[in-house]
mmCIF file of C-alpha atoms and ligand atoms in Angstrom:
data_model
loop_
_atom_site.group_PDB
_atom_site.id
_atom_site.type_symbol
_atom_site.label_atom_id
_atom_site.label_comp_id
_atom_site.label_asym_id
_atom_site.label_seq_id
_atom_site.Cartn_x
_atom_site.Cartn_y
_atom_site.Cartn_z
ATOM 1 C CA UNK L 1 0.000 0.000 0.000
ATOM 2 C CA UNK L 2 1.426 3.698 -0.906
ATOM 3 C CA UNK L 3 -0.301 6.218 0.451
ATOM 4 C CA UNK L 4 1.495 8.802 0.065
ATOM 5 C CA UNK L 5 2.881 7.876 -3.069
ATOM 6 C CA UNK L 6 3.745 11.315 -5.020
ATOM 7 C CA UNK L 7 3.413 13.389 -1.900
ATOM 8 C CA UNK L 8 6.192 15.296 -0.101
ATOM 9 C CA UNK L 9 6.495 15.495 3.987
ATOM 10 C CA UNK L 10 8.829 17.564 6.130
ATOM 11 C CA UNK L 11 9.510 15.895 9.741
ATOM 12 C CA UNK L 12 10.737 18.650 12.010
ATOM 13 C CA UNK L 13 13.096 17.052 14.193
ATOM 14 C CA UNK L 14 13.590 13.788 12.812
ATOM 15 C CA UNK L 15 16.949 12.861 13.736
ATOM 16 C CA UNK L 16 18.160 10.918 16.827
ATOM 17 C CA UNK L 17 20.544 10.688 19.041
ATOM 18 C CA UNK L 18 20.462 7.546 20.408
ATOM 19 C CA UNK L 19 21.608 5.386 22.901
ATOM 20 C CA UNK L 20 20.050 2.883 20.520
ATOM 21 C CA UNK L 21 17.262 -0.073 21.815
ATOM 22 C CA UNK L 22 19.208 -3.574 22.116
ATOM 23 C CA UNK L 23 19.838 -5.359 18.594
ATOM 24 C CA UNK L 24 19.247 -1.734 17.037
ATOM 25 C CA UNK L 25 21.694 -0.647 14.534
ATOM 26 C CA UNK L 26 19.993 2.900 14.168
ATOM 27 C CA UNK L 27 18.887 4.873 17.434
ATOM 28 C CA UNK L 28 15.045 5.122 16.667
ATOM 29 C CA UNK L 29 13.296 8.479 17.955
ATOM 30 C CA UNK L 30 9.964 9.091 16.814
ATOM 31 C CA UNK L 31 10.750 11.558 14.336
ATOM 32 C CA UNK L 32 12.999 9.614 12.976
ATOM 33 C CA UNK L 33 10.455 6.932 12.835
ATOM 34 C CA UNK L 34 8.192 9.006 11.505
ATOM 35 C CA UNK L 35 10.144 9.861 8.617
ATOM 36 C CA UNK L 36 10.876 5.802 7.911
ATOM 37 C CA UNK L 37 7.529 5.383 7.911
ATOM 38 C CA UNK L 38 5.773 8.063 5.513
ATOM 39 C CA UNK L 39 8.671 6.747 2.910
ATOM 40 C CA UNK L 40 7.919 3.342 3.494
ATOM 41 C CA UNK L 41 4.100 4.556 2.274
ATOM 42 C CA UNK L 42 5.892 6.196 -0.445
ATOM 43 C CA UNK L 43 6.200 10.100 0.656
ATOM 44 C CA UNK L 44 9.646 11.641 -0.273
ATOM 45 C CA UNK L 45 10.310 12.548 2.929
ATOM 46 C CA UNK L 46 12.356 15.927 3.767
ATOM 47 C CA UNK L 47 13.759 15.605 7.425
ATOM 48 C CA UNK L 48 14.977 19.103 9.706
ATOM 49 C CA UNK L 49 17.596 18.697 12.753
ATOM 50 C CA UNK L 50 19.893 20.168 14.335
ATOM 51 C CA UNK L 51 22.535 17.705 14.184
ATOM 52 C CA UNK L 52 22.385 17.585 9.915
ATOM 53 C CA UNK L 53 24.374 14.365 10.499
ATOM 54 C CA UNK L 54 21.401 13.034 12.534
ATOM 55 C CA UNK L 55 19.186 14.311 9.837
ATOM 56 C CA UNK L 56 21.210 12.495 6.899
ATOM 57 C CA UNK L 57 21.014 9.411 9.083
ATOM 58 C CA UNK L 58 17.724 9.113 9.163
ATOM 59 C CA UNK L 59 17.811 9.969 5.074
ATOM 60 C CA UNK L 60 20.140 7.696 3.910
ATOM 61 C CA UNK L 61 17.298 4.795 5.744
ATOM 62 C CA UNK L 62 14.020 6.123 3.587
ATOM 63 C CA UNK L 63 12.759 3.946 1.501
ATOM 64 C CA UNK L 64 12.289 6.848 -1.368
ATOM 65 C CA UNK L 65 15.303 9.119 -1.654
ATOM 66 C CA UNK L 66 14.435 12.427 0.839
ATOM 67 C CA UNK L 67 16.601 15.390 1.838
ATOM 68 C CA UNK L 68 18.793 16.272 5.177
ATOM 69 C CA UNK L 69 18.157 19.760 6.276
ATOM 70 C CA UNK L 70 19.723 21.356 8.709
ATOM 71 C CA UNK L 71 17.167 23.748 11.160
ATOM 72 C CA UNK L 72 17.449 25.063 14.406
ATOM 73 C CA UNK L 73 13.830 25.122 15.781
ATOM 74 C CA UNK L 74 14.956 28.092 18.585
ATOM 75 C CA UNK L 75 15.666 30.285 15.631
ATOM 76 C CA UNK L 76 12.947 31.809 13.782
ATOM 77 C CA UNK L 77 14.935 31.885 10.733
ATOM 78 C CA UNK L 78 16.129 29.045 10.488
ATOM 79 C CA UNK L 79 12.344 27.650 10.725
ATOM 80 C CA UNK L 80 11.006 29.602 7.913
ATOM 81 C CA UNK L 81 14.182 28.691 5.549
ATOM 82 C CA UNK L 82 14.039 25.092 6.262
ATOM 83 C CA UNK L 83 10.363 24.624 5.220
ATOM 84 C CA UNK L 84 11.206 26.944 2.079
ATOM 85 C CA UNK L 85 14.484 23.890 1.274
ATOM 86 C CA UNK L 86 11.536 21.271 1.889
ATOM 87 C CA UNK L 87 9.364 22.884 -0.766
ATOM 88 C CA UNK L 88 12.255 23.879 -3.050
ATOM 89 C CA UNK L 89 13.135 20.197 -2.866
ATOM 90 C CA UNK L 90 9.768 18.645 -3.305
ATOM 91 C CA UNK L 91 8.018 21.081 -5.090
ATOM 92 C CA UNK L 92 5.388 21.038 -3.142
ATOM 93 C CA UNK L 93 4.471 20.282 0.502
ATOM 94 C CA UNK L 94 0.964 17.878 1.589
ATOM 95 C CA UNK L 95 2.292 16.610 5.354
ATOM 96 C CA UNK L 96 4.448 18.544 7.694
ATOM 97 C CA UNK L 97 5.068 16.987 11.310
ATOM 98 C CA UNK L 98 6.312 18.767 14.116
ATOM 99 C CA UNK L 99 8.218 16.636 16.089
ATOM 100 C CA UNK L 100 11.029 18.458 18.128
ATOM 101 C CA UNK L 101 10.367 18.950 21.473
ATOM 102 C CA UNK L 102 12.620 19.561 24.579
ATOM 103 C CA UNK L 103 11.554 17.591 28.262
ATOM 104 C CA UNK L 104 12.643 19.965 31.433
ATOM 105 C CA UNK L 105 13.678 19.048 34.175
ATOM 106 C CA UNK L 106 12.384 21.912 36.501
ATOM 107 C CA UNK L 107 9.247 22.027 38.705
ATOM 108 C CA UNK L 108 7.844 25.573 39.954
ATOM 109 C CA UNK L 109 9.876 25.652 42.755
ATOM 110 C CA UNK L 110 12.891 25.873 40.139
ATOM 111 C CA UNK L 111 11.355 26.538 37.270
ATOM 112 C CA UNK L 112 13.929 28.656 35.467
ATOM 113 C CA UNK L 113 13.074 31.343 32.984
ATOM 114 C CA UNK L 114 15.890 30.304 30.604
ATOM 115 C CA UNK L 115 14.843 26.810 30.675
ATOM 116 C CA UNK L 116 11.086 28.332 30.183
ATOM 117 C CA UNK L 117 12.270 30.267 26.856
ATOM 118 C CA UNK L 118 13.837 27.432 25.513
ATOM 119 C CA UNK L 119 10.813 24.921 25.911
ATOM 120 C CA UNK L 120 8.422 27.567 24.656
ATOM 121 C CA UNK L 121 10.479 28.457 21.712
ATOM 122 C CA UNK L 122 10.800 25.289 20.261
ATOM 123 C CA UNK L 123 8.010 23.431 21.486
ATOM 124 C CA UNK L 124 5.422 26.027 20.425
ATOM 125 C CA UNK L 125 6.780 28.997 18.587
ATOM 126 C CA UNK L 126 8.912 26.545 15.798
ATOM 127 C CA UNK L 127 5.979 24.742 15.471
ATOM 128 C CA UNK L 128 3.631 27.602 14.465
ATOM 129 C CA UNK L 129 6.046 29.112 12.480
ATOM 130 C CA UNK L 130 6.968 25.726 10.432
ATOM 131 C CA UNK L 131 3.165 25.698 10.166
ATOM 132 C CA UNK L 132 2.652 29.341 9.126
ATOM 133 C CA UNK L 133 5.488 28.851 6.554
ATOM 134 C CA UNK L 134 3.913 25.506 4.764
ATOM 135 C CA UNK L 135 0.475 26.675 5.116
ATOM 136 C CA UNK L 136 0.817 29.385 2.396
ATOM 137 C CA UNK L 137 0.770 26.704 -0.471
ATOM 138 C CA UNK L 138 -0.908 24.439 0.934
ATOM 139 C CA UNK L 139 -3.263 26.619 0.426
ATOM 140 C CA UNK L 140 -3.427 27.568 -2.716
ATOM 141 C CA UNK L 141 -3.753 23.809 -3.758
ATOM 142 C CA UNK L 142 -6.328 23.671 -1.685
ATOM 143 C CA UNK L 143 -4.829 20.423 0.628
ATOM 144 C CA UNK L 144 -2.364 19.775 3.094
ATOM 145 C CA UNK L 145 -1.796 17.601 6.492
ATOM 146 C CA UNK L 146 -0.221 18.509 10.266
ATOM 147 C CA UNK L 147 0.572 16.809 12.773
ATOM 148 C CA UNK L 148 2.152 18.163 16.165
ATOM 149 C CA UNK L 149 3.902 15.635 18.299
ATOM 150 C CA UNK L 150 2.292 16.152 21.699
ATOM 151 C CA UNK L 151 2.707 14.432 24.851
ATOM 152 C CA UNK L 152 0.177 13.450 27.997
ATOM 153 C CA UNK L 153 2.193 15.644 29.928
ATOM 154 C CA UNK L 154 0.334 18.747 28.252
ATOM 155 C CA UNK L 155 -2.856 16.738 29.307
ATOM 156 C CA UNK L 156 -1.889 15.505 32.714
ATOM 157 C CA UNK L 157 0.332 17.023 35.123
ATOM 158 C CA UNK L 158 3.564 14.819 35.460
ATOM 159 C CA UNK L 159 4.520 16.484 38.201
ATOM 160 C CA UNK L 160 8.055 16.638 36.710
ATOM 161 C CA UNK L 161 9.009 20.000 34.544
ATOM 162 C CA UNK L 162 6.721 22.283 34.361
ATOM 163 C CA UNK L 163 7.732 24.116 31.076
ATOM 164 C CA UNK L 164 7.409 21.024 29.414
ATOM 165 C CA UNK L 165 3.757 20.673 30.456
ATOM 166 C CA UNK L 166 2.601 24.063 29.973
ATOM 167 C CA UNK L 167 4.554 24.123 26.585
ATOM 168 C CA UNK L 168 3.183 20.808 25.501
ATOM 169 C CA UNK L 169 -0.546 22.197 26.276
ATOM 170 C CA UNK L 170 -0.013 25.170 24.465
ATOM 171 C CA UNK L 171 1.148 23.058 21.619
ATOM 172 C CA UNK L 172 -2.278 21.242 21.219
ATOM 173 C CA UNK L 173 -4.116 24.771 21.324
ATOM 174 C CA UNK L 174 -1.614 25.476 18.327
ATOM 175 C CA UNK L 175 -2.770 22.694 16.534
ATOM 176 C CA UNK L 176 -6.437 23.408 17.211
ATOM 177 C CA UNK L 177 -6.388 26.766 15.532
ATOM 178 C CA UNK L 178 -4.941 25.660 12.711
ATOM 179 C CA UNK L 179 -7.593 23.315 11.950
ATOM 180 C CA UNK L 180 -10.495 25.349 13.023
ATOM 181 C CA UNK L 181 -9.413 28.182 11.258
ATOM 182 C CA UNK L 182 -8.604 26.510 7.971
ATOM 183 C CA UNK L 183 -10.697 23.392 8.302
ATOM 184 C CA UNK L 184 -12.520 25.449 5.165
ATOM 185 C CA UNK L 185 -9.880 25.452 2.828
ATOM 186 C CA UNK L 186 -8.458 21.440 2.685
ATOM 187 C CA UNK L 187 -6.102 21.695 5.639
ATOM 188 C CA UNK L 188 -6.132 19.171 8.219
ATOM 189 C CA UNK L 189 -3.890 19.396 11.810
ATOM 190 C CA UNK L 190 -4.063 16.942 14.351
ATOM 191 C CA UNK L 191 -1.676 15.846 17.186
ATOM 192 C CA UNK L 192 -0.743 12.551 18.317
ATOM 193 C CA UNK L 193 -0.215 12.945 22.021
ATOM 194 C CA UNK L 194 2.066 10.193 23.871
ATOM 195 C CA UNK L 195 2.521 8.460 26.512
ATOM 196 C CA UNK L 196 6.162 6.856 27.494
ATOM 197 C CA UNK L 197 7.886 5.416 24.325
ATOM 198 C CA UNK L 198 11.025 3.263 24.559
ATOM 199 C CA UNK L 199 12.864 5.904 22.416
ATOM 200 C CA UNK L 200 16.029 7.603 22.425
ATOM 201 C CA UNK L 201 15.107 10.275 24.476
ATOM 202 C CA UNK L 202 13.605 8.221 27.110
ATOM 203 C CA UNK L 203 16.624 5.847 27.245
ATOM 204 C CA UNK L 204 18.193 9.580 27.427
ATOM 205 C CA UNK L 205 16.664 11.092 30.483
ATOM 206 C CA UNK L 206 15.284 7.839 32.416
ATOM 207 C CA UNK L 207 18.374 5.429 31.706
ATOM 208 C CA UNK L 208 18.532 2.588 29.010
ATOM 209 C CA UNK L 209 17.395 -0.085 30.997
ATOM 210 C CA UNK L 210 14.225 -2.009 30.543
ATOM 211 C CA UNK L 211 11.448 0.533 31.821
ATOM 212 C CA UNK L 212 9.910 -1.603 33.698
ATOM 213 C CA UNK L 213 8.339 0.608 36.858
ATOM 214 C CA UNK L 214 7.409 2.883 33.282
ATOM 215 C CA UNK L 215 5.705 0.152 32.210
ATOM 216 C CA UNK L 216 4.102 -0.847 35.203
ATOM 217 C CA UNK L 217 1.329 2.061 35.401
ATOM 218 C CA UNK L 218 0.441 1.283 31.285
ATOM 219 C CA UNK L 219 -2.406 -1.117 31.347
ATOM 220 C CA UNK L 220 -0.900 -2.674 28.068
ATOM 221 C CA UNK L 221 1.654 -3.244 30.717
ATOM 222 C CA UNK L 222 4.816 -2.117 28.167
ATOM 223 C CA UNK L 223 6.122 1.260 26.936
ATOM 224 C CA UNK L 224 5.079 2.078 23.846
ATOM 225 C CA UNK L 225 7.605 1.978 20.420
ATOM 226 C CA UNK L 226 8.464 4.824 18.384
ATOM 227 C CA UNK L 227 7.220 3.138 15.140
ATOM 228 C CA UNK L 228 3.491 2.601 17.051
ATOM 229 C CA UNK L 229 4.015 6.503 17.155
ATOM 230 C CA UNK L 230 4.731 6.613 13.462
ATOM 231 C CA UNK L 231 1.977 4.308 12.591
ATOM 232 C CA UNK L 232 -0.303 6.820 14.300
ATOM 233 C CA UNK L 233 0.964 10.271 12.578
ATOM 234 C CA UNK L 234 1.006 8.028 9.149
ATOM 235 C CA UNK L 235 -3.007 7.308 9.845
ATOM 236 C CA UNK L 236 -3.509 11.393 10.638
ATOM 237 C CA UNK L 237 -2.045 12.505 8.075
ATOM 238 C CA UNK L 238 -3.268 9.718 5.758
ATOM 239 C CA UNK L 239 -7.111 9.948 3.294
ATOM 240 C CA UNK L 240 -7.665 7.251 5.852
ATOM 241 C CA UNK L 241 -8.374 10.404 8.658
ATOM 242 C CA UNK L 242 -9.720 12.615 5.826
ATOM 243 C CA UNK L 243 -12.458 13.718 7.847
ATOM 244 C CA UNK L 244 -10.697 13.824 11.137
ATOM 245 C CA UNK L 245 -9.098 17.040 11.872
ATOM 246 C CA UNK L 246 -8.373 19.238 15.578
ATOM 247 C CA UNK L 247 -7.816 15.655 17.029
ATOM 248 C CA UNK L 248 -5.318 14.790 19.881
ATOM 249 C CA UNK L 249 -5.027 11.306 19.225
ATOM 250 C CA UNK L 250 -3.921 9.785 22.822
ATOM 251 C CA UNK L 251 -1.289 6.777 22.054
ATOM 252 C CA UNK L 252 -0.448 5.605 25.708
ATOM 253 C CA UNK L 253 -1.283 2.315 26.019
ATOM 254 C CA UNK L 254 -4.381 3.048 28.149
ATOM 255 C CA UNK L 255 -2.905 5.332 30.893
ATOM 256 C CA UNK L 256 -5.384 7.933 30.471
ATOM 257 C CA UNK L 257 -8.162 5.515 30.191
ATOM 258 C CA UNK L 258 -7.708 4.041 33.421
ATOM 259 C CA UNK L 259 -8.368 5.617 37.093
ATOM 260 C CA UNK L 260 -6.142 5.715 39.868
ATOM 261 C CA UNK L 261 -3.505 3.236 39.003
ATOM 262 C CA UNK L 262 -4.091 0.459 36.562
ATOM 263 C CA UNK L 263 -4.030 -2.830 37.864
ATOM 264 C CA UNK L 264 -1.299 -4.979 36.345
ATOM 265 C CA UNK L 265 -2.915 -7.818 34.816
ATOM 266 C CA UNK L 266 -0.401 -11.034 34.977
HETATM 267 N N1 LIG I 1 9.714 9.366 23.901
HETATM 268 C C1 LIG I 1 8.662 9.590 24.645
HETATM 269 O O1 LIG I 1 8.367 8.839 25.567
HETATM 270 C C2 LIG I 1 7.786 10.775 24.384
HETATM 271 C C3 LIG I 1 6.647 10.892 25.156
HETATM 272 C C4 LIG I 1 5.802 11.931 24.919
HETATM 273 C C5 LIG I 1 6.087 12.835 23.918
HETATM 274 N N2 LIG I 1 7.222 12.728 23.190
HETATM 275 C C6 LIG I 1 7.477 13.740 22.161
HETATM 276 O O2 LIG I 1 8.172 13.180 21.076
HETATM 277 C C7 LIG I 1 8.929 14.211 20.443
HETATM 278 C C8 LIG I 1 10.378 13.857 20.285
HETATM 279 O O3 LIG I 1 10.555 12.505 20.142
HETATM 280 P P1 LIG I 1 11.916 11.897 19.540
HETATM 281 O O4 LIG I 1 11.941 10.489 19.998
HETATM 282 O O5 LIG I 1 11.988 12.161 18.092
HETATM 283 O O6 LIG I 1 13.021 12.750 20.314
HETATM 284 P P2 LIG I 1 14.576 12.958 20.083
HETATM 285 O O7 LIG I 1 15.106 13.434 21.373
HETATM 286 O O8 LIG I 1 15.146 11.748 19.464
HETATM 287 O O9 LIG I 1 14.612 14.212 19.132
HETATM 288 C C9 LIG I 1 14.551 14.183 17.730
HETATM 289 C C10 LIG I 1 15.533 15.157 17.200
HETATM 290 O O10 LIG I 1 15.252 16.508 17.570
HETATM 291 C C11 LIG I 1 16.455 17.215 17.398
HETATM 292 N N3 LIG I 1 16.454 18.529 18.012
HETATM 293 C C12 LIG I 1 16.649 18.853 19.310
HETATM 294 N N4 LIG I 1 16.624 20.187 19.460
HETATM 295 C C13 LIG I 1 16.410 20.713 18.237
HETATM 296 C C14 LIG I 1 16.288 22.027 17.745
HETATM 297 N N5 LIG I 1 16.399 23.103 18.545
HETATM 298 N N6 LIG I 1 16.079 22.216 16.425
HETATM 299 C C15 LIG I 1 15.965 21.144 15.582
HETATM 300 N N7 LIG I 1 16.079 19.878 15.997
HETATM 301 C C16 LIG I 1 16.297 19.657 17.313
HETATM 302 C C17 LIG I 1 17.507 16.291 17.996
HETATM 303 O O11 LIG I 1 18.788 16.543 17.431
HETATM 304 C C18 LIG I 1 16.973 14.915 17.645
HETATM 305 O O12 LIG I 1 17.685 14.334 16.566
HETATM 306 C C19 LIG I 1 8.801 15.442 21.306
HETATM 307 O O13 LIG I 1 7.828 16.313 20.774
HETATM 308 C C20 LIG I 1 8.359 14.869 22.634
HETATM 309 O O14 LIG I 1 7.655 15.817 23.410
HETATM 310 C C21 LIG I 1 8.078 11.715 23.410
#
């Protein structure tokens, strides 16, 4: 099945930097995954990092040959130029995903304002402006696709960083505007909001052990895996959703369906 066959997708922040899952030769994040996956469905696939080296990694893997850019989301500039290589390169743009995101560390009692700053400028403000700056011909053909890559932590407090949470909140109201206000004119934005996935970055900040006390509160009773994030973002932003738009699609293995604690089933 290919469908995205003939259509072009920018992943914002689809590199990663690893440590890698056991028996992985490529550290999978879910941008990266993301990006494997739209190719795999036939998108050429245009993938923005900061690290271009993590970007070309992820390119030389696509199943359809894509484009490393390099983009730093903190910079305004560098946002806006990096969706104007994407189209330059594809000629058009139907999907953009914003993936990058930056987890704090700080509760209130800390909370920092430099470590504020840096959550809100590239967990909300790059992913406005990526979407301002594709939205323009998308449309004028009258079609395009977004998703933003949220987390439960902008749903439920996890008491850990508080930037993160209020940034991650603000992130879905992003993503609602866009498809309110231009639900009219073909566009489509929708976020898939996650729960823990055994990724890079959680290998990062939580260790690279099994996540087993992780996976004890999920009442699938496992973390989830970047490509069961993929396969969500590849449904949104697929005909499949085409009348699904200003969605946060939860993938979190039942957390937030269950009340206080999930029992673990054995
Ligand atoms: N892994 C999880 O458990 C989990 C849970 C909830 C939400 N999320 C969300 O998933 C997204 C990230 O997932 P991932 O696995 O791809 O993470 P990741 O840490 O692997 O990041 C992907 C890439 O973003 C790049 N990046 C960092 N700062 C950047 C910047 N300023 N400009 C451009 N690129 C930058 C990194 O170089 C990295 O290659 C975030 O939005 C995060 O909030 C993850």
């Amino acid at each position: 099945m290919s469908r995205f066959e003939g259509r072009v997708a920018y992943v914002l922040g689809g590199g990663s930097d690893g440590p890698a899952r056991p028996g992985e030769t490529l550290p999978m994040g879910n941008g990266r995954a993301i990006a494997l996956r739209l190719a795999a469905e036939g998108a050429t696939v245009v993938v923005g990092d900061k690290v271009l080296a993590r970007a070309e990694a992820t390119v030389e893997h696509l199943a359809v040959p894509g484009l490393a850019v390099e983009v730093d989301a903190a910079d305004p500039g560098s946002c806006r130029a990096a969706v104007a290589a994407a189209l330059a390169h594809g000629g058009r743009l139907d999907i953009v995903v914003c993936n990058v995101g930056l987890s704090g560390r700080e509760p209130l009692k800390v909370q920092s304002i430099e470590d504020w700053d840096i959550a809100s400028d590239v967990n909300v403000r790059s992913h406005w402006l990526t979407a301002q700056a594709a939205l323009e011909p998308m449309l004028e053909r009258g079609s395009g696709a977004f998703v933003f890559v949220g987390s439960t932590a902008g749903v439920y407090s996890s008491r850990r960083s508080l930037s993160y949470e209020a940034t991650k909140a603000a992130q879905l109201a992003v993503m609602r505007h866009v498809a309110v206000r231009y639900a009219g004119r073909g566009i489509r934005a929708n976020a898939v909001v996650l729960g823990t996935i055994d990724s890079a970055l959680v290998r990062r900040e939580f260790g690279d052990a099994p996540g087993a006390a992780r996976a004890s509160v999920v009442p699938m009773g496992r973390e989830g895996r970047p490509e069961e994030a993929a396969g969500a973002v590849a449904f949104l932003v697929s005909d499949d959703a085409g009348y699904v738009t200003g969605q946060s699609l939860l993938v979190d293995g039942g957390v937030s369906a269950a009340w206080p604690i999930p029992p673990v089933v054995s």
